[in-house]
């Protein structure tokens, strides 16, 4: 057997071994991610959640609250105003000034759907091919790590302009913290407190809006009547 043939055989064996290692690694990582996505899907079907989000950037802290129950979502900003959505109509509500502004739900990032919390999880909204690529990209880190005393799955995804890091509890698969680190040194930290089956009807229902001024954000015109759930 010539040296060239021996070299080719060795090269093929090495490539096969590397392929097997890569394939097994991808399967293991995908399985770990799939366990997260499966639990998230189960939580979506509960159609009831509360989420408090704390955002820290350059020493400034911002807090928001998200409620969802049986088709009605509510996103409360730090100043107390909120976006209310019933699946069809969305309004920005200021109870202090007794005003409501009708919004286009397709254009507002604060509109809350039953799966809104799920979109925060890495890879959740990906198609199957993208999910496999996420697991197979060895530049991404997926490992078990203790974070604030909790056993978590730590996921680190590197992009051109930033790196995203997530900490998800190993037991209930709850997202507890995330961080975005930009290449320019800017850092955003997110802390999440997500609970299910705790939102009550009183948390998402509108107040008595009889004497509220209601306008259409697109036209600026006054709306006389709206349908409430």
Steps between C-alpha positions, in 0.01 A plus 500: 500500500647833393556789739242710315229239548590459868486877542159516331365220721627672815356832380160341433501333844587831668225681306247231593597526868473881488162467327377258766617724781336803339180306434476363854578843645227659287247236606581546869483879477180491293342264754580741781350791305197292403428429867479877551279565198264216594446641850448849355230365268328339798507834683357684200196275506425605859396841355574665831828660603659795673847629425700775665802617301786703644738659250832652604719703265772746598375512858140579398234250608163463326218269605199381304216257576323268261166330561309252286179313571262323263553716193566834669850644534628800690847655491563750782787746464694646791294821505175304540358544150426176324414339169183290512417243234201267467614308195345750259536853631793661676499818709756705686332584830580778748270460801633816668408724208205278400609466139514210257675493167403234247809332353583272211592174678721390210722806549528506880773297671323532835194301390478183710406165347480163674842405358671837562708369792606202287661718233763600757641147501791438263398316185134463593366677190746326266396239247640147537800562275592818689466315831737228381746765383478669841587172672768407247684831504792424730571870552179504704535382859233273651587362841382447856602776740402607850370857497395679820482163674277342233596225261450656157553433135727777377477584131738743334441603139760703316404735218710750305409805708404346834490192722178385668516295819201329663450320831206258510418291807575132449190376682206713380674655196422855611705779350643692796765725347648608169778730389589668173861610465576715196841516339520871594487403869135592559321247722130443566400269785151353530351332805173311462245384753251280315202338671210298361137474614537811718338766279146590601226660293543820701861516381404525133153656488453864401370751755167678455577706189172691483669838541826413320617688194559238231689584182629316195880515490506484118251781433489694825121486488284442806334159536157506659455134589719191524416139561633358825543140598 
